[in-house]
XYZ file of N, CA and C in Angstrom:
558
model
N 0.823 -1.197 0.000
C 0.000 0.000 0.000
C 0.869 1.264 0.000
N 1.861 1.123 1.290
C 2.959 2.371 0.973
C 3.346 3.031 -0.390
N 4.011 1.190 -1.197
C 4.612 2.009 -2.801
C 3.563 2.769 -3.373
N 2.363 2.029 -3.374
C 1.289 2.876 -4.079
C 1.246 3.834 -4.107
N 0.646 4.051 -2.838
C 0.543 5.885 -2.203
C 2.013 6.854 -2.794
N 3.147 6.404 -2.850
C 4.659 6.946 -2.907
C 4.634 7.120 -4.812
N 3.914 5.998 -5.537
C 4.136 5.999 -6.549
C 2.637 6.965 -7.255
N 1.699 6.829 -6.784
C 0.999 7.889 -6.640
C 1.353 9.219 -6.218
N 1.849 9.536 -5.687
C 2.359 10.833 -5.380
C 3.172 11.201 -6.423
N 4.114 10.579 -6.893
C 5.188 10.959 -7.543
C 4.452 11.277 -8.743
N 3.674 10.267 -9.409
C 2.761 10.872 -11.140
C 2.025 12.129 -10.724
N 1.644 12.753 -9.290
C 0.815 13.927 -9.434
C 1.934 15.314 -9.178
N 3.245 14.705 -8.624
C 4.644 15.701 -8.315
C 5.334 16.322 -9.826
N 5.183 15.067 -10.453
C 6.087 15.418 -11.161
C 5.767 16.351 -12.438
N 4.704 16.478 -12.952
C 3.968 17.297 -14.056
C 4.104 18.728 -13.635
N 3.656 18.779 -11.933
C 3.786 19.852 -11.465
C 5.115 20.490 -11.083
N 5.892 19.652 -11.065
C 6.965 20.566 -10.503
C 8.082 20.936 -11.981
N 7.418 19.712 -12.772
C 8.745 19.795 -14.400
C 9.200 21.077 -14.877
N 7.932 22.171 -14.657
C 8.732 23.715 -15.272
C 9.605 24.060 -14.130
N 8.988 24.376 -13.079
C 10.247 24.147 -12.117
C 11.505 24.143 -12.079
N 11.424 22.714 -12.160
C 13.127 22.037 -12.681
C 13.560 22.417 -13.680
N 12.991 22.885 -14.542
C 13.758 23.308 -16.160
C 14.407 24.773 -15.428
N 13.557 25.270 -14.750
C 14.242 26.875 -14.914
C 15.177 26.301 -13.596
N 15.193 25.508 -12.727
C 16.460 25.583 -11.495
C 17.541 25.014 -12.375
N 17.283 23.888 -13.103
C 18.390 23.076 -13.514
C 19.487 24.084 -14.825
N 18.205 25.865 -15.239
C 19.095 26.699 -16.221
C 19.783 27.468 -15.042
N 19.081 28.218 -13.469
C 20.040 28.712 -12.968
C 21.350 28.104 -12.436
N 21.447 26.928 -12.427
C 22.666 26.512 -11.544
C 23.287 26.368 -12.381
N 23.426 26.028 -13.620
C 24.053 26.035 -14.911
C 24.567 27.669 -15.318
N 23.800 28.032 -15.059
C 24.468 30.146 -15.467
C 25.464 30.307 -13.815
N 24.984 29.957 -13.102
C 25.676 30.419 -11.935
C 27.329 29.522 -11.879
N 27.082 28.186 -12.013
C 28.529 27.641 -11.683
C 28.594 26.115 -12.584
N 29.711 26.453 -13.203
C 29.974 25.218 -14.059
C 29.907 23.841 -12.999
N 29.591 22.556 -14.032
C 29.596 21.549 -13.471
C 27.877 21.068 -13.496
N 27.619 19.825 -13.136
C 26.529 19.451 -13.770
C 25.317 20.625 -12.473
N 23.977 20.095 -12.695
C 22.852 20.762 -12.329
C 22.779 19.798 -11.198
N 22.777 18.626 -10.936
C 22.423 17.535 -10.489
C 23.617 17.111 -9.711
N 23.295 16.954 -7.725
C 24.485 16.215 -7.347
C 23.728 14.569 -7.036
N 25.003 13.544 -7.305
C 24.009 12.241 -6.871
C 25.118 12.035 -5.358
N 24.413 11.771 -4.512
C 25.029 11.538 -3.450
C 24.539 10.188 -3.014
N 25.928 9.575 -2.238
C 25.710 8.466 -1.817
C 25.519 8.274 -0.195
N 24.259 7.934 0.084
C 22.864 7.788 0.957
C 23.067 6.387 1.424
N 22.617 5.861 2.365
C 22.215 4.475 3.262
C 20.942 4.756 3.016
N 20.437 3.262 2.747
C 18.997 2.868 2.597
C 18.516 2.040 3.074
N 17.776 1.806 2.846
C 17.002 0.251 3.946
C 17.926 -0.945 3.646
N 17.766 -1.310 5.038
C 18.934 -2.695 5.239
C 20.685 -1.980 5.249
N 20.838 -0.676 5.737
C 22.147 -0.308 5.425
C 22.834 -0.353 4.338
N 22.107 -0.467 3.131
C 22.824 -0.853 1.369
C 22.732 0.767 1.097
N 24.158 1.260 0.257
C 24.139 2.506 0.023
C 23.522 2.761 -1.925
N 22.886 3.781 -1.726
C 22.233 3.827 -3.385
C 22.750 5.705 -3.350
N 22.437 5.762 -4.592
C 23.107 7.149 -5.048
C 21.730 8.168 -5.136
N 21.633 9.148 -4.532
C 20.656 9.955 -4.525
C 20.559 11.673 -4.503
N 19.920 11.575 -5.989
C 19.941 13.124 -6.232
C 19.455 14.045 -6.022
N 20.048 15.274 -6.062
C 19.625 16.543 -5.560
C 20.035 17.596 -6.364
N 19.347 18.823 -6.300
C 19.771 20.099 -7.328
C 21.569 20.140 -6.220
N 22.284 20.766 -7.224
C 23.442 21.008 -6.674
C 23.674 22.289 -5.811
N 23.725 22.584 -4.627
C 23.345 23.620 -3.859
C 25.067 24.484 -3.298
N 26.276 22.919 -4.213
C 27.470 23.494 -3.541
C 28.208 23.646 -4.403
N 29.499 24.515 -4.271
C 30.703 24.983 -5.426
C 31.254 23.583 -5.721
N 31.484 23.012 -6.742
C 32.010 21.847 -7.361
C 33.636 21.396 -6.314
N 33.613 20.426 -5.798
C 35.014 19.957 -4.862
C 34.592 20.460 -3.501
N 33.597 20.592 -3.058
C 33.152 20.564 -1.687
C 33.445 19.627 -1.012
N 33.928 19.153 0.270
C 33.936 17.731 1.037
C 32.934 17.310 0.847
N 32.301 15.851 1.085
C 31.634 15.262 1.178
C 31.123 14.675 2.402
N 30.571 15.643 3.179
C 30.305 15.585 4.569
C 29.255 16.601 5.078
N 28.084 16.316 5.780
C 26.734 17.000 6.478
C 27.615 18.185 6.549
N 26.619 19.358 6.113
C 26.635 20.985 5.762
C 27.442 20.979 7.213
N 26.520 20.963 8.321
C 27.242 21.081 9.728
C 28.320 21.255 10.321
N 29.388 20.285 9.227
C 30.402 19.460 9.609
C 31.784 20.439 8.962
N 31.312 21.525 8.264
C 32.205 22.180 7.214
C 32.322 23.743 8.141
N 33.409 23.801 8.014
C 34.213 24.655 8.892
C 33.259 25.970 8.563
N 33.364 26.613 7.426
C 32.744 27.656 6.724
C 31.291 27.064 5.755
N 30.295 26.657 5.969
C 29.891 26.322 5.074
C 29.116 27.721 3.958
N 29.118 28.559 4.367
C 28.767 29.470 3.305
C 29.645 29.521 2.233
N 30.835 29.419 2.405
C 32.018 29.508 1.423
C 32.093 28.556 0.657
N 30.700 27.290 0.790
C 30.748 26.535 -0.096
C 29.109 26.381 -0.805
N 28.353 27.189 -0.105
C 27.446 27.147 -0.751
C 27.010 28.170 -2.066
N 26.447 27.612 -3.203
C 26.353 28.951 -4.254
C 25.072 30.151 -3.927
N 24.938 30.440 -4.769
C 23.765 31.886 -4.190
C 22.433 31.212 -4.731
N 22.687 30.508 -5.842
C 20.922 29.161 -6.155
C 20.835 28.705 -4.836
N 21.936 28.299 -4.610
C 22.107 26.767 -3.406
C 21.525 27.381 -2.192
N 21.551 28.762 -1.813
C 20.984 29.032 -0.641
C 19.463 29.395 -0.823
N 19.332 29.853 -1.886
C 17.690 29.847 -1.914
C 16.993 28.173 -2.483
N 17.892 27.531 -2.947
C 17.230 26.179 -2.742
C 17.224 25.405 -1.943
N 18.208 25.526 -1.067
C 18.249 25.236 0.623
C 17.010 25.323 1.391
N 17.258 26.781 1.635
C 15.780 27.554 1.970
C 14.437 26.953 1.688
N 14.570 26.698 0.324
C 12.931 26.437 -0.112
C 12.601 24.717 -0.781
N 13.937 24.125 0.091
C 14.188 22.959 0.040
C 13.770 22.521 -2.021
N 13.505 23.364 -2.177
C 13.592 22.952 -3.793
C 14.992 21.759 -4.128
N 15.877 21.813 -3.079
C 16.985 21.170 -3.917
C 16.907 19.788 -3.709
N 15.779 19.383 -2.812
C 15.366 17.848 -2.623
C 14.379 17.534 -3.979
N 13.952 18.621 -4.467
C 12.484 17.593 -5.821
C 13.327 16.976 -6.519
N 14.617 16.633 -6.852
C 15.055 15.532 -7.603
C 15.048 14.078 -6.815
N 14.736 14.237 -5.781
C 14.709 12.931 -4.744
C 13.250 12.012 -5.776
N 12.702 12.726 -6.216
C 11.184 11.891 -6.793
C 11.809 10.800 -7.525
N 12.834 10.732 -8.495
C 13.770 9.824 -9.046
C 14.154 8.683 -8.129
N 14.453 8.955 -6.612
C 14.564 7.929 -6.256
C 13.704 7.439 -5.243
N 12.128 7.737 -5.470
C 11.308 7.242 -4.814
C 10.762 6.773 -6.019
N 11.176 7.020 -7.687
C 10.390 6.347 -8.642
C 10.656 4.651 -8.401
N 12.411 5.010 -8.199
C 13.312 3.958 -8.332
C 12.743 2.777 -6.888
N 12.575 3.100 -6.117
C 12.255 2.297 -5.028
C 13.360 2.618 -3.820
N 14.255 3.342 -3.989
C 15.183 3.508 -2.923
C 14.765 4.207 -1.760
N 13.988 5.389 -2.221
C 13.523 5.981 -1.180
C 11.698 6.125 -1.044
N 11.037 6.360 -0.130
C 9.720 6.686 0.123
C 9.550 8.201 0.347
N 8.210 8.562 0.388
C 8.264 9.501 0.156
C 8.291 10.379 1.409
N 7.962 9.239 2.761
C 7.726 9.195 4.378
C 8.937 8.491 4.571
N 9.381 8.513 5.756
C 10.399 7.385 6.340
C 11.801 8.591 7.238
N 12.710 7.778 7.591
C 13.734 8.558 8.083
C 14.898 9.285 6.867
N 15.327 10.255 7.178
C 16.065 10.982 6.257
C 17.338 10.012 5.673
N 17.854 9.428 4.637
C 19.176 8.749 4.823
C 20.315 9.136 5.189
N 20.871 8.483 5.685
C 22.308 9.265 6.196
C 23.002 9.304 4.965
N 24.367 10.132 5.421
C 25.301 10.231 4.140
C 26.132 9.153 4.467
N 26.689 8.357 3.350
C 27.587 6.939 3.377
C 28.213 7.206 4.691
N 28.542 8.413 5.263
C 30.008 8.257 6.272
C 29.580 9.038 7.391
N 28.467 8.912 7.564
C 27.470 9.515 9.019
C 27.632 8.105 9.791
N 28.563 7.142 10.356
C 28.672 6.111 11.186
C 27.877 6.187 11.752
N 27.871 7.292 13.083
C 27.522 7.234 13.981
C 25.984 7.712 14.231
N 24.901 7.876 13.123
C 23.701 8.015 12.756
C 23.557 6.396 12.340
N 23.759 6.206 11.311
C 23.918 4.603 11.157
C 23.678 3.299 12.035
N 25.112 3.733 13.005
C 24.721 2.797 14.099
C 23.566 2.803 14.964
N 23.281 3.977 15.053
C 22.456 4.488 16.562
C 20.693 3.448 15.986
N 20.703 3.917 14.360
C 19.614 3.775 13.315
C 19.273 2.358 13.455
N 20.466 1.353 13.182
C 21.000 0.182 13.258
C 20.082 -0.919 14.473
N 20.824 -0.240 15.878
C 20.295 -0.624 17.103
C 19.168 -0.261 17.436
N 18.380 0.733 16.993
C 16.927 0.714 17.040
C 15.830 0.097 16.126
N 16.565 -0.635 15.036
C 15.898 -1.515 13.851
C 15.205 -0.579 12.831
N 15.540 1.348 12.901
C 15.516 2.188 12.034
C 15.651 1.509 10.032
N 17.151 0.693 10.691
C 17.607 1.011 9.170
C 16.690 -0.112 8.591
N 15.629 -0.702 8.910
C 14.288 -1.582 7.938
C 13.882 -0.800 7.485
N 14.124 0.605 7.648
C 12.639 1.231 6.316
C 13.099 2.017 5.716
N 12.446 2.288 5.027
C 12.866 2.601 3.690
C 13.045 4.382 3.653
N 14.183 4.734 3.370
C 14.076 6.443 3.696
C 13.509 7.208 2.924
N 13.387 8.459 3.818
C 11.941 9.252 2.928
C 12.404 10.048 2.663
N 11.608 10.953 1.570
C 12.055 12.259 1.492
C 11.236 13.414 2.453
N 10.719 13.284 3.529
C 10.659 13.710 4.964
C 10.237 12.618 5.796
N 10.196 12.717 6.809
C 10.174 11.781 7.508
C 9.915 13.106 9.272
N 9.276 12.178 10.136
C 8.805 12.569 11.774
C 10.054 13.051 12.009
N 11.379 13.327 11.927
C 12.386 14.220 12.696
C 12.704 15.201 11.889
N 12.370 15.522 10.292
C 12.038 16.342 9.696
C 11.165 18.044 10.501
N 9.919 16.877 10.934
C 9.063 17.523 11.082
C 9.230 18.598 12.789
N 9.832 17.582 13.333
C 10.376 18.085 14.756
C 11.939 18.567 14.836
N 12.531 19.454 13.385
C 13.400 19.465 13.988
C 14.426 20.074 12.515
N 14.533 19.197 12.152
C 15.258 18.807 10.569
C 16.801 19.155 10.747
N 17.644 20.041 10.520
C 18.911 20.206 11.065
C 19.197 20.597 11.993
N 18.213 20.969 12.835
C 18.457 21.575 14.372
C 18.568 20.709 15.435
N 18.340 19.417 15.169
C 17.995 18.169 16.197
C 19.573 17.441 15.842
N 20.182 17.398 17.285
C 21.009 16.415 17.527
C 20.501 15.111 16.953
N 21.458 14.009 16.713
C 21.558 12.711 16.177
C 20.662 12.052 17.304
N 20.893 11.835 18.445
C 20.542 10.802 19.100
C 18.771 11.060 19.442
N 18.393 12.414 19.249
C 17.077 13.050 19.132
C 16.100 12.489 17.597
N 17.065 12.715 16.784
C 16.886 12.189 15.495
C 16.432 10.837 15.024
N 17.205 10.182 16.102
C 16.954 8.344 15.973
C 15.729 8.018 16.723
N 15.573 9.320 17.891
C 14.582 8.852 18.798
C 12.986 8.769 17.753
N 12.936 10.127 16.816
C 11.558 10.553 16.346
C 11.423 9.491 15.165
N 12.779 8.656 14.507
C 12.841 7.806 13.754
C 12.104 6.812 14.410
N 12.888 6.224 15.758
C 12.087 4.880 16.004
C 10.343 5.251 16.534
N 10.431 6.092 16.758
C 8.849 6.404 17.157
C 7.970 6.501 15.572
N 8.310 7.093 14.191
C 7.571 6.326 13.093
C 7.920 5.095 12.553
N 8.847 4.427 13.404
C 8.837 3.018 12.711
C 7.919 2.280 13.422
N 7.871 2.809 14.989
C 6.827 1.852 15.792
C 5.209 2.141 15.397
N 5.155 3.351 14.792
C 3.697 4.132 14.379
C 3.535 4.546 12.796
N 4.344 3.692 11.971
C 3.899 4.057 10.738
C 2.270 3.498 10.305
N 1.573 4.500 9.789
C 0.753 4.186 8.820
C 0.516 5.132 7.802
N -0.435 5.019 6.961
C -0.799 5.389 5.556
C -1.168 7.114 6.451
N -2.181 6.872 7.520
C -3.112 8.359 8.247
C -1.193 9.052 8.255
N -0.537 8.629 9.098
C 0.664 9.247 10.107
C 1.478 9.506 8.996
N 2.021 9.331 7.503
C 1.926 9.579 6.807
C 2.027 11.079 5.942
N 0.788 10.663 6.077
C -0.184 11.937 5.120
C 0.053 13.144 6.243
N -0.487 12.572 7.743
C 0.008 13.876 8.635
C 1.691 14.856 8.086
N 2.584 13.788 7.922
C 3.679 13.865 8.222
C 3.897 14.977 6.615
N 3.525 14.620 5.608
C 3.675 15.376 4.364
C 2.745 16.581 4.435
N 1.754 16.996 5.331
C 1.024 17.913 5.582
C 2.058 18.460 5.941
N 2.334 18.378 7.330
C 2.937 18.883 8.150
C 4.533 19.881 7.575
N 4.860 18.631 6.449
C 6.231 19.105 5.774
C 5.996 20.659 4.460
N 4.851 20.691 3.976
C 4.423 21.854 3.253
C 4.508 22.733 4.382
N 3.894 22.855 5.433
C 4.217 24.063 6.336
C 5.355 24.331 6.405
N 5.906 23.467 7.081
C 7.424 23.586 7.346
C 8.147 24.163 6.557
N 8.016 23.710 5.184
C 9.011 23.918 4.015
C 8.332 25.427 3.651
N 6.771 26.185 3.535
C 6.511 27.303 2.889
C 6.809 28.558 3.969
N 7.285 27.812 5.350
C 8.101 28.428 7.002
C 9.495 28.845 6.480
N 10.340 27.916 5.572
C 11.289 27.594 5.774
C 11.743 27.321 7.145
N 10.734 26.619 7.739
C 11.371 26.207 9.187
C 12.133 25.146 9.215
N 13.479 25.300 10.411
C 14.265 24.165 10.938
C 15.556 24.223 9.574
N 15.603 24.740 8.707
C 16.927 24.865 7.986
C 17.565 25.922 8.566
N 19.089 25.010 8.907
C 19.798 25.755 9.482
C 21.063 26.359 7.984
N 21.383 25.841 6.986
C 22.471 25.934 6.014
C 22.022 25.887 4.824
């Protein structure tokens, strides 16, 4: 029932958002050489890593490590990249990999390949069975402002309470958030 709903969503996302993407995928292209599209490599259900894309929000040779984690991160973000930050626009290429099956459109955020210590925590709470979303319950309480071990907590609480209703709450809930720009910190 999940894919349904996920694969349903995606045929009513994607018509709507296609002009969209044409005009983000011409600004990041006028603003900074290098492709439009970053694919980053993500943990997915069962801990198997898959490659998952996003508008490119950083100067080409950035580390490869959570915004957080970067000494200066403005000095690596472009001037698209912060208003697609902002208006989380730089996640609608994620629909690709909820076409694909890697991700849902609900679930926990994936870590980046070399977030261990999200991983593990994910691991020992039986997190890493589901399938990651493109928002997910610590999204909603939090999104870069929430410590890790806070993060795992709101994870295992929709793995113990997923349904189709909790869900739909949860993607409600994420249009606010996102037309707030609330909880982005970078």
């Amino acid at each position: 029932m999940k894919r349904l709903f996920d694969l349903f969503l995606v045929f009513i996302a994607l018509p709507l958002f296609a002009p969209i993407l044409f005009v983000i995928w011409i600004l990041i292209k006028l603003e900074d050489r290098g492709p439009a599209l970053y694919w980053s490599k993500r943990v997915g259900i069962n801990n198997k890593t898959f490659l998952m894309p996003k508008f490119r929000s950083m100067k080409l040779n950035t580390p490869q490590v959570a915004t957080h984690l970067l000494q200066n991160p403005d000095e690596f973000i472009t001037s698209t990249g912060k208003f697609l930050r902002k208006s989380s626009l730089d996640e609608v290429p994620q629909l690709w990999s909820v076409l694909t099956g890697d991700m849902s459109f609900v679930g926990p955020r994936p870590a980046l390949f070399n977030q261990d210590d999200l991983v593990e925590l994910r691991t020992k709470c039986g997190v890493h069975l589901l399938r990651p979303g493109v928002t997910g319950w610590a999204q909603i309480n939090g999104r870069d402002e929430i410590a890790i071990p806070l993060k795992v907590q709101f994870d295992e609480y929709y793995l113990k309470n997923q349904s189709l209703l909790f869900d739909v709450k949860i993607i409600v809930l994420t249009v606010f958030k996102v037309l707030k720009s609330d909880g982005v910190t970078h």
